[in-house]
Coordinates of C-alpha atoms and ligand atoms in Angstrom, one line a residue:
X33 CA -10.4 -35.7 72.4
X34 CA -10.9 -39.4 72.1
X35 CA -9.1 -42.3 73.5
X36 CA -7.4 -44.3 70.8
X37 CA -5.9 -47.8 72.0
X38 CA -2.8 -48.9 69.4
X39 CA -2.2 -52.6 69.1
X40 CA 1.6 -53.6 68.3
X41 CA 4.3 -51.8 70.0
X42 CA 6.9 -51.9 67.4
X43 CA 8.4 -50.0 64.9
X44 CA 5.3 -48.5 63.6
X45 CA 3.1 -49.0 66.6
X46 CA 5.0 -47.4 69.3
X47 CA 5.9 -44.3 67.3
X48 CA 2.2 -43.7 66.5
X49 CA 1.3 -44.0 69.9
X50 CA 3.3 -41.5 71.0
X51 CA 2.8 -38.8 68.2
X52 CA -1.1 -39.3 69.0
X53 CA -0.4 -39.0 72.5
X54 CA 1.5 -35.9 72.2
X55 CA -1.1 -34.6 69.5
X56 CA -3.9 -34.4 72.5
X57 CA -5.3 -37.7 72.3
X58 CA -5.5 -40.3 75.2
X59 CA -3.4 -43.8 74.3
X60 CA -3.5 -46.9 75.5
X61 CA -0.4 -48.9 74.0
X62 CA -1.0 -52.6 73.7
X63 CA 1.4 -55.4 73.1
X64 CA 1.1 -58.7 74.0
X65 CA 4.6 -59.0 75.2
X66 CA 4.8 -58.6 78.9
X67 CA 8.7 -57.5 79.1
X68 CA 8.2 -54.6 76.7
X69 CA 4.8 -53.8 78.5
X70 CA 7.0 -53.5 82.0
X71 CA 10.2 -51.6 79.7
X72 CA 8.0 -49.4 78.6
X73 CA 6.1 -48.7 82.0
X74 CA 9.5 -48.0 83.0
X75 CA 10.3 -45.4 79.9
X76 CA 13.2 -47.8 78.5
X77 CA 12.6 -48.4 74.5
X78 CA 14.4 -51.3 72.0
X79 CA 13.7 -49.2 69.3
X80 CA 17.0 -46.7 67.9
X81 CA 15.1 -43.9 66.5
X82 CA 15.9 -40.2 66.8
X83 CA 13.8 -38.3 68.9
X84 CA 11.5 -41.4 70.1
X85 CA 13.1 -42.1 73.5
X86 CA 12.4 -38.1 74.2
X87 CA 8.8 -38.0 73.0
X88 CA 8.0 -41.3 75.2
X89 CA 9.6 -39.5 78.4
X90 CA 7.2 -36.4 77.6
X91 CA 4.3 -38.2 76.9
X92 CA 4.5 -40.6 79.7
X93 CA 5.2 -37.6 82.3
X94 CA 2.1 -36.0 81.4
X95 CA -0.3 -39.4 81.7
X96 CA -0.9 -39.0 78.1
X97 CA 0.0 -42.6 77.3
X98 CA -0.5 -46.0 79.8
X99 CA 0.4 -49.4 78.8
X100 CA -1.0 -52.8 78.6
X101 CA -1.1 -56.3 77.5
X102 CA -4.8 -56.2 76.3
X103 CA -7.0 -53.7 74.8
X104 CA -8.7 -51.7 77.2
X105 CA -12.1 -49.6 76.0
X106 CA -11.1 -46.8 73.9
X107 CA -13.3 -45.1 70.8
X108 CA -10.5 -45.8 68.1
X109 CA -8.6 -48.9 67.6
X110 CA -5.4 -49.2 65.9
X111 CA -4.2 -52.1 64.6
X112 CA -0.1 -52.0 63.6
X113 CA 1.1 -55.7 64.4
X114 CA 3.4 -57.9 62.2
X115 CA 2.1 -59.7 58.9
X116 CA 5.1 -61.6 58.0
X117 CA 5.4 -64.3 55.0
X118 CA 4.7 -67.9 55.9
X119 CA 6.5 -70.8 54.7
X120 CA 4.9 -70.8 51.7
X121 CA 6.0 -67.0 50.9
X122 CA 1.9 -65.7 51.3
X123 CA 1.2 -63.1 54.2
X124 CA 0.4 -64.7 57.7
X125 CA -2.2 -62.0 58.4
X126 CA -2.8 -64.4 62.2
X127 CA -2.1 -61.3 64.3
X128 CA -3.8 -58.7 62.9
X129 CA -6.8 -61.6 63.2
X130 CA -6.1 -62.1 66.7
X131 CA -5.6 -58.4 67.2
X132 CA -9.3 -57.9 65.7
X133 CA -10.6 -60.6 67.9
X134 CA -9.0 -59.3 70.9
X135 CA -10.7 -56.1 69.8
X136 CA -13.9 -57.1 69.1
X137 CA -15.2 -57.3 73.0
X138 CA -14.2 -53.6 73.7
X139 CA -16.2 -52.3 70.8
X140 CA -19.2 -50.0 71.2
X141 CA -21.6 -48.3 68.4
X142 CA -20.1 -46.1 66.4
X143 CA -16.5 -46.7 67.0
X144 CA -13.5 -47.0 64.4
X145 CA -11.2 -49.9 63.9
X146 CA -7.9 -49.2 61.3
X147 CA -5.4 -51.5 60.2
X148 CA -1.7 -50.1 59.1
X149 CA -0.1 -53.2 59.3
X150 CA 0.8 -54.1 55.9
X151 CA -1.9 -56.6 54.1
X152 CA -2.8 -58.3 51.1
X153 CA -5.3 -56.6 48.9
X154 CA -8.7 -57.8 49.3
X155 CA -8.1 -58.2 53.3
X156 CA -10.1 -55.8 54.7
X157 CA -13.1 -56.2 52.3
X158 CA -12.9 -60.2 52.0
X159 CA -11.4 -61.3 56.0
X160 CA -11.6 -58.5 58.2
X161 CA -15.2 -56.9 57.5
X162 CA -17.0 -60.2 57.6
X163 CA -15.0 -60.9 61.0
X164 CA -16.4 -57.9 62.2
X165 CA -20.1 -58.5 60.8
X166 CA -20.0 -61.9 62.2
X167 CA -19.2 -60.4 65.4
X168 CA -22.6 -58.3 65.1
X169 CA -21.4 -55.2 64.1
X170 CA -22.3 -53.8 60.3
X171 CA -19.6 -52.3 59.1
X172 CA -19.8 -48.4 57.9
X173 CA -23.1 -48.1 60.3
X174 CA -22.4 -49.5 63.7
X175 CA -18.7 -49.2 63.3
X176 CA -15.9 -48.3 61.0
X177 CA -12.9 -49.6 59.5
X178 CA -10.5 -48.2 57.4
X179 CA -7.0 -49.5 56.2
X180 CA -4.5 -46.7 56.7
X181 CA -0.4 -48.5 56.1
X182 CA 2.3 -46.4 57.0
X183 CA 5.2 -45.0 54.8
X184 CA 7.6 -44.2 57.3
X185 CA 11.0 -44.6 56.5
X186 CA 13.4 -47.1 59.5
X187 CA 16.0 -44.1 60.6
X188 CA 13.5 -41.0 59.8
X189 CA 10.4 -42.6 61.5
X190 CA 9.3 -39.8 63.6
X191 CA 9.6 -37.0 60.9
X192 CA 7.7 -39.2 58.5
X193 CA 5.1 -40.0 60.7
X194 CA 4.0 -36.4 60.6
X195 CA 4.6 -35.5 57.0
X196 CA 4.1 -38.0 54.3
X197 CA 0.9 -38.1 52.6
X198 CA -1.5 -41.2 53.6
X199 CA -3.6 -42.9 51.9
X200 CA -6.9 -43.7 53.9
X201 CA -8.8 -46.7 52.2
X202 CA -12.4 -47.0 53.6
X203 CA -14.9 -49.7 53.8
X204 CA -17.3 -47.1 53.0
X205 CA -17.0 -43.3 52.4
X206 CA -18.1 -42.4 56.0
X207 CA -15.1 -45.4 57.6
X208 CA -12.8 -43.5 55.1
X209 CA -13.9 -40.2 56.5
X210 CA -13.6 -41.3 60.5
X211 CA -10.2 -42.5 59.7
X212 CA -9.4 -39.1 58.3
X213 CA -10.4 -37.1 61.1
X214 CA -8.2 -38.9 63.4
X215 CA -5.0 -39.1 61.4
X216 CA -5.7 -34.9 60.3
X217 CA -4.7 -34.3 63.4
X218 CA -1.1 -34.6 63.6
X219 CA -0.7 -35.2 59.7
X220 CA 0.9 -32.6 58.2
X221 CA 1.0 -34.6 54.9
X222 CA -1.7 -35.0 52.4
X223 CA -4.7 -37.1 53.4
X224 CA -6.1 -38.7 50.6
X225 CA -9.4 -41.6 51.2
X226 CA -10.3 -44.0 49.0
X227 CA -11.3 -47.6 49.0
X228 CA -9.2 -50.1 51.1
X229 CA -8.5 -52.3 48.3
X230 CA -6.7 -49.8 46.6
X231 CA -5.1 -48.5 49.4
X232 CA -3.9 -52.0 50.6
X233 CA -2.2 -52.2 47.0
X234 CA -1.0 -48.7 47.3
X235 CA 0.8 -49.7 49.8
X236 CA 2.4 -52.7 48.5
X237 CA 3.6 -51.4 45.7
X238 CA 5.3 -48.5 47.0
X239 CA 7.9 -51.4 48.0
X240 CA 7.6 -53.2 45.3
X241 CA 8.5 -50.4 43.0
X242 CA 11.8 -49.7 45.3
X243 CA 12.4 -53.4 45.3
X244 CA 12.0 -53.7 41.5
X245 CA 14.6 -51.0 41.2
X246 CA 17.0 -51.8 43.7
X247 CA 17.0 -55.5 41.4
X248 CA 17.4 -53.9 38.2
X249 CA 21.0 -52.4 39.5
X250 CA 22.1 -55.7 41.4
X251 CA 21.2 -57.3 37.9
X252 CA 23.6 -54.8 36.3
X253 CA 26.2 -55.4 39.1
X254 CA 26.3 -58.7 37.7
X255 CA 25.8 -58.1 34.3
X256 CA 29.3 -55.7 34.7
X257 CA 30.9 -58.1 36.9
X258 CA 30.5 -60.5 33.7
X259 CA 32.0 -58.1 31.5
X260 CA 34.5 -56.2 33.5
X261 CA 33.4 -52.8 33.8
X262 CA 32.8 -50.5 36.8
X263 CA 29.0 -50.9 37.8
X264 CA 29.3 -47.5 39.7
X265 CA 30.9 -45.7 36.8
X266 CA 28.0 -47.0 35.0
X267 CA 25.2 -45.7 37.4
X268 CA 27.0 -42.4 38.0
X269 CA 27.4 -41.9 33.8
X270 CA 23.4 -43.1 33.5
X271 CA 22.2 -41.2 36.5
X272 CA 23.1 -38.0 34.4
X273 CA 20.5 -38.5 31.6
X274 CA 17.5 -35.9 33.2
X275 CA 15.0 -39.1 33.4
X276 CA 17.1 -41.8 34.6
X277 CA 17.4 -42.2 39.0
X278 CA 19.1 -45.8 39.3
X279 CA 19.4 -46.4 43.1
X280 CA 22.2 -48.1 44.9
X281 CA 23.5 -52.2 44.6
X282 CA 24.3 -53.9 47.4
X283 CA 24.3 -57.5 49.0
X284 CA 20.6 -57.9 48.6
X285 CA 17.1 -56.6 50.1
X286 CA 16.0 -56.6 53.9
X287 CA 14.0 -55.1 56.3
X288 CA 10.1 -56.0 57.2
X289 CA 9.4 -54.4 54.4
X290 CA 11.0 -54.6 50.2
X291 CA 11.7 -58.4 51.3
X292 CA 8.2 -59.0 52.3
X293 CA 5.6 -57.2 50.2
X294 CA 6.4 -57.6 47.0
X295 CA 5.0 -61.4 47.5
X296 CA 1.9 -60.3 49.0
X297 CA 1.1 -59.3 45.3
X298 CA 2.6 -62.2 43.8
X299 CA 0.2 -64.6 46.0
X300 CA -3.2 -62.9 44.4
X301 CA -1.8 -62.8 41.1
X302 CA 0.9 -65.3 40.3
X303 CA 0.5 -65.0 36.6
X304 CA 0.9 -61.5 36.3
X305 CA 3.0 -60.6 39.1
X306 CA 6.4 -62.2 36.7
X307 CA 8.4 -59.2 37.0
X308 CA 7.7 -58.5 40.5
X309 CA 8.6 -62.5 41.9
X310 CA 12.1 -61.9 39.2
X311 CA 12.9 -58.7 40.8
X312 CA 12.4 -60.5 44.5
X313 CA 14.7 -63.7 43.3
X314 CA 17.6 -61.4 42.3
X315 CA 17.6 -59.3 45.5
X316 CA 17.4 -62.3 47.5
X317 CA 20.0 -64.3 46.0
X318 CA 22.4 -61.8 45.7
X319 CA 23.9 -62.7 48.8
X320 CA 25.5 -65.7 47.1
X321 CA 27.2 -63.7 44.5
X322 CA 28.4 -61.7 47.8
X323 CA 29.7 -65.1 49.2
X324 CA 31.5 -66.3 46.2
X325 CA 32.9 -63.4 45.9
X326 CA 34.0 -63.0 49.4
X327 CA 35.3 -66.9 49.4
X328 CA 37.7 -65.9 46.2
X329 CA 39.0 -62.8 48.1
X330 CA 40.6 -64.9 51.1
X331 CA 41.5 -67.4 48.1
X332 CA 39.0 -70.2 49.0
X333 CA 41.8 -70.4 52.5
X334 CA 40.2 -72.9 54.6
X335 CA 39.2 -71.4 58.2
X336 CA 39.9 -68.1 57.1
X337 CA 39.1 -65.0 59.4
X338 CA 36.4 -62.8 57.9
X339 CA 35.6 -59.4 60.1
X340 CA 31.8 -58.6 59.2
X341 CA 31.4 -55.3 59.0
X342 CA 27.4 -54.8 60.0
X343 CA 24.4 -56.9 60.0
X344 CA 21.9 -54.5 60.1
X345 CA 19.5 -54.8 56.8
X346 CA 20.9 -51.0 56.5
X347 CA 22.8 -48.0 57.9
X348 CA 21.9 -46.8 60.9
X349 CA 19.5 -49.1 62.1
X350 CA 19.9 -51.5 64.6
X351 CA 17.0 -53.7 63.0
X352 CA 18.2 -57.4 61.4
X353 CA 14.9 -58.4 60.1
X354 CA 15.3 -60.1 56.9
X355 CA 19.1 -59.2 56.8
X356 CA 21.1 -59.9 53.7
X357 CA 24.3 -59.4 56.0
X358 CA 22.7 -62.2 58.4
X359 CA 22.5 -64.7 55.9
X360 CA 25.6 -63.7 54.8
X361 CA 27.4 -64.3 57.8
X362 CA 25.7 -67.5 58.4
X363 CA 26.7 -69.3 55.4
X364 CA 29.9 -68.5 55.8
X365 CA 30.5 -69.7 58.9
X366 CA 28.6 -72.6 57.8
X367 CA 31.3 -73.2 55.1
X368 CA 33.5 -73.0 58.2
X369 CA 35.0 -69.6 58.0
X370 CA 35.9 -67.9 62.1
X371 CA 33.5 -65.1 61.7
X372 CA 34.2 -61.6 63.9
X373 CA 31.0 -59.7 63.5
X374 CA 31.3 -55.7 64.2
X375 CA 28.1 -53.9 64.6
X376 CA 27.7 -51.2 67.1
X377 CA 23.6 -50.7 66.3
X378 CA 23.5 -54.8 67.3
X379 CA 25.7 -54.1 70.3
X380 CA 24.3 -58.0 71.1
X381 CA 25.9 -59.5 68.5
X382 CA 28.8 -57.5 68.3
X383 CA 32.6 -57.8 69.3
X384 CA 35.0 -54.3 69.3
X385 CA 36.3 -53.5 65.6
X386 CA 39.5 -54.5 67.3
X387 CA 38.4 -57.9 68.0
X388 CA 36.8 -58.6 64.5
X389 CA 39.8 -57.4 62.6
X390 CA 42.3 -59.0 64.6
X391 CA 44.6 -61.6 62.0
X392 CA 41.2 -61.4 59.7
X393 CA 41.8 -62.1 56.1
X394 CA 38.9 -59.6 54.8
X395 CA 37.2 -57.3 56.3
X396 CA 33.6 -57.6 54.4
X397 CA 31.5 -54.1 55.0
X398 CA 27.8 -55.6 54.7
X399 CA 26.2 -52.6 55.9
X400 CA 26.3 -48.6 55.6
X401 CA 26.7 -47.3 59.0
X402 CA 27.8 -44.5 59.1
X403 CA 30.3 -45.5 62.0
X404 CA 32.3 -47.5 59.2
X405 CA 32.8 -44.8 56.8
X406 CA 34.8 -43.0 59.4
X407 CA 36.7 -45.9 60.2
X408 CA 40.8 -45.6 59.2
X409 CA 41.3 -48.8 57.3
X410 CA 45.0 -48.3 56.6
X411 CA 45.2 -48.6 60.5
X412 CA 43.5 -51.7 60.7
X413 CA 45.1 -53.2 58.3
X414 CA 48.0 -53.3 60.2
X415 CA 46.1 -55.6 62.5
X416 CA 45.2 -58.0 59.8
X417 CA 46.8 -61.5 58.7
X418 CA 46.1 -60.1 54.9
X419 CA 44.6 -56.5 54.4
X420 CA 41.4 -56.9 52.1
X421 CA 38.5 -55.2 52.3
X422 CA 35.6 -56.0 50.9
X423 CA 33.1 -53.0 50.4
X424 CA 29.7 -54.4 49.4
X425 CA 28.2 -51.0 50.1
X426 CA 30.3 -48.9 48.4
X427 CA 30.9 -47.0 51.2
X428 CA 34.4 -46.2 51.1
X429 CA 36.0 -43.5 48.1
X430 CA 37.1 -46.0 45.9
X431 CA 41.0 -46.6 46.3
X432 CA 41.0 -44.7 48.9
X433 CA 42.7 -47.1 51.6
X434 CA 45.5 -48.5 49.9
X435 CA 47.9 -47.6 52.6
X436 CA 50.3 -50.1 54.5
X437 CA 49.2 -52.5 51.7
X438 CA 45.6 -52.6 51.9
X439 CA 43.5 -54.0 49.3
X440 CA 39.9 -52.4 48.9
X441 CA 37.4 -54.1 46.6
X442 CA 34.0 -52.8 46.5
X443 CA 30.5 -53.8 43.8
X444 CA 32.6 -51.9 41.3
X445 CA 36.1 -53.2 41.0
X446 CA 35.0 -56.7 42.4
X447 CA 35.4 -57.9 38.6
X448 CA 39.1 -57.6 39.0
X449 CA 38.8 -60.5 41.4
Ligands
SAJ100 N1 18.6 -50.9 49.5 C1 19.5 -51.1 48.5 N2 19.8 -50.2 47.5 C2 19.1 -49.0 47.6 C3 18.2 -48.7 48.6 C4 18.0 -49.7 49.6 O1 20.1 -52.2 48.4 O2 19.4 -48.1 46.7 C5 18.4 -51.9 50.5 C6 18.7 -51.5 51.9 O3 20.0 -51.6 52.2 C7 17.8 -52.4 52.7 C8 16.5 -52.5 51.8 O4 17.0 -52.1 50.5 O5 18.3 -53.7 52.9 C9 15.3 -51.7 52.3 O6 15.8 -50.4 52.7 P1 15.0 -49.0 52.3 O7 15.7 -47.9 53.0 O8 14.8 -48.9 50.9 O9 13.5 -49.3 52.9 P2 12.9 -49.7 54.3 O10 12.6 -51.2 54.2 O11 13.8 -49.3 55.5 O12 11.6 -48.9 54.3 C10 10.7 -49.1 53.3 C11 10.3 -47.7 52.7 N3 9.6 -47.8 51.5 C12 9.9 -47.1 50.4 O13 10.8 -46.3 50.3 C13 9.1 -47.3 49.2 C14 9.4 -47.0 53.8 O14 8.9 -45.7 53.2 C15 8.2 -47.9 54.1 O15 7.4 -47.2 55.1 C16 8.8 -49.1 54.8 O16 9.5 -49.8 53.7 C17 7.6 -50.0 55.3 O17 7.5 -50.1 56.5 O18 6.9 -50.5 54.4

């Protein structure tokens, strides 16, 4: 089996390194961040996944996996670092560069270099290959390079890992094919090659589509806000025509992912793109519309106590990347609001439920942990100075906690406000 050296430790990285380490292959997991190098070494994990902190015991106890801060000299090279948006809102693609160019002096003839960080199309053909050819190496006959982005989903990460179809975009047919061996070895899913120009924009539209959709139902949330109906009586009545699958609103878009990618189109093609850049303007500012609403519920009360219920970008997950509920909070306690954050996936960040409710206002659910479903709001009420509860996740069965005189609103009453 060959050796197969993973840049980028982090959600996708580390999870990839470990299901190739326990699929026979040698791994050498690089990150250039010393602390999770040594946490690592030492078997302790950020990451709240299930099965992960298992598979990274197993693997490490049988030497399949070491650790490092630079790439050591492996056949197959990995590339799963960060592209996130600069300041301008275009892909800062600077560490999968540096992860290349860190690359470059372990490579030998005939070995394979594969990018699954997310990237704009054109990346691989137009930045990466020349990189490489500039470096000495001709692409597709001294070594290979493929594009191969991930489709796990945060929360079902390992499970996806192993089952969901990939698509394998090569430079050339035979980088496309060298990619494919590699991944056909744990993949259960599909394996589909083609060239990495389409598969870059594969990839980013998978998120765009979701993104697109989650937009068109926080449009309607305000479109039935304006009129006064139910938004959820809506969806549920629409959902039962056979072709029609409208997905959840909420307080807006986040994660690495929806809130990223959808601009990595929109930078190559700004005059097309018009309903993909719309759809990403309403999910991000539909936090305000969660604000305003949130400000009328305490009745505009100067330094009023607001419990935030999750800032997670969504249940489960301990992950605040891009967080709708993190802006959230912010601007509230900007417009000088005491803010009591409850989040027991961001145990950093978080007070006890008892803490955050105590003589709050509103509670405001931002996220859909499951912990908070279970939750008995009646009782905290009790705790409260006024018992709302504001359910941005719809969550909670509607009416459902209007004991000792508590108040639930959620995306669907909220036009009663
Ligand atoms: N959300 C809604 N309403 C919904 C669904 C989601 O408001 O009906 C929100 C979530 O609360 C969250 C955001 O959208 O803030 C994104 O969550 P998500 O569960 O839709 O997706 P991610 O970002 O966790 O993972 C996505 C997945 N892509 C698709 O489903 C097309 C995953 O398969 C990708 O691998 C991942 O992005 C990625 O890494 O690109």
């Amino acid at each position: 089996m060959e050796t197969i050296c993973v840049l980028g430790l982090g959600y996708i990285g580390l999870p990839t390194a470990l299901v190739l380490a326990s699929s026979g292959y040698r791994v050498a997991g690089v990150d250039t961040d010393k602390a999770l190098i040594e946490n690592l070494n030492q078997g302790r994990m950020k990451i709240e996944e299930a099965d992960l902190q298992e598979l990274l015991r197993q693997v490490k106890d049988r030497g399949a996996i070491s650790f490092h801060t630079r790439p050591v000299r492996s056949s197959v090279f990995i590339i799963a670092v960060p592209t996130p948006l600069n300041t301008f809102k275009q892909a800062d693609i600077s560490y999968v560069l540096q992860a290349l160019d860190s690359v470059i002096p372990c490579l030998s003839p005939q070995d394979l270099v594969v990018v699954e960080s997310t990237i704009p199309a054109g990346c691989c053909e137009q930045v990466l290959k020349p990189r490489l050819e500039g470096a000495g190496f001709m692409v597709g006959r001294d070594v290979f390079l493929a594009h191969c982005p991930e489709r796990v989903l945060p929360g079902r990460i390992l499970q996806e890992l192993i089952n969901c179809p990939r698509i394998i975009g090569g430079c050339t047919v035979a980088c496309g094919e060298r990619a494919r061996q590699i991944y056909q070895v744990f993949s259960r899913g599909r394996l589909y090659t083609t060239n990495c120009t389409t598969a870059e924009i594969t990839k980013l539209v998978e998120n765009t589509y979701r993104d697109v959709n989650i937009a068109l139902v926080n449009e309607l949330t305000l479109i039935c806000q304006k009129l006064g109906i139910n938004v959820l009586e809506v969806i549920g009545y629409a959902n039962q025509h056979p072709r029609v699958s409208l997905l959840h609103p909420g307080p807006g878009v986040g994660g690495h992912c929806l809130a990223v990618d959808p601009y990595f189109i929109v930078e190559k093609a700004p005059q097309q793109a018009r309903l993909i850049a719309l759809a990403r303007e309403i999910n991000s500012t539909m936090p305000l519309f969660i604000i305003e609403t949130a400000k009328k519920l305490v009745n505009h009360k100067e330094k009023a106590k607001i419990a935030v219920f999750g800032l997670a970008y969504k249940g489960n997950v301990g992950d605040v990347r891009e967080s709708p509920a993190v802006q959230i909070k912010q601007a509230l306690s900007e417009a000088g609001y005491i803010i009591g954050v409850f989040d027991p996936h961001v145990p950093d960040e978080s007070i006890t439920v008892d803490e955050a409710v105590r003589d709050a206002d509103l509670i405001l659910i931002l996220t859909d942990h499951d912990e908070f479903k279970s939750l008995d709001y009646s009782q905290l009420a009790l705790k409260m100075h006024r018992p709302v509860v504001f359910d941005t996740r719809n969550i909670l069965p509607e009416g459902g906690s209007g004991t000792n005189g508590c108040r639930l609103y959620n995306l669907g009453n909220v036009a009663a406000t």
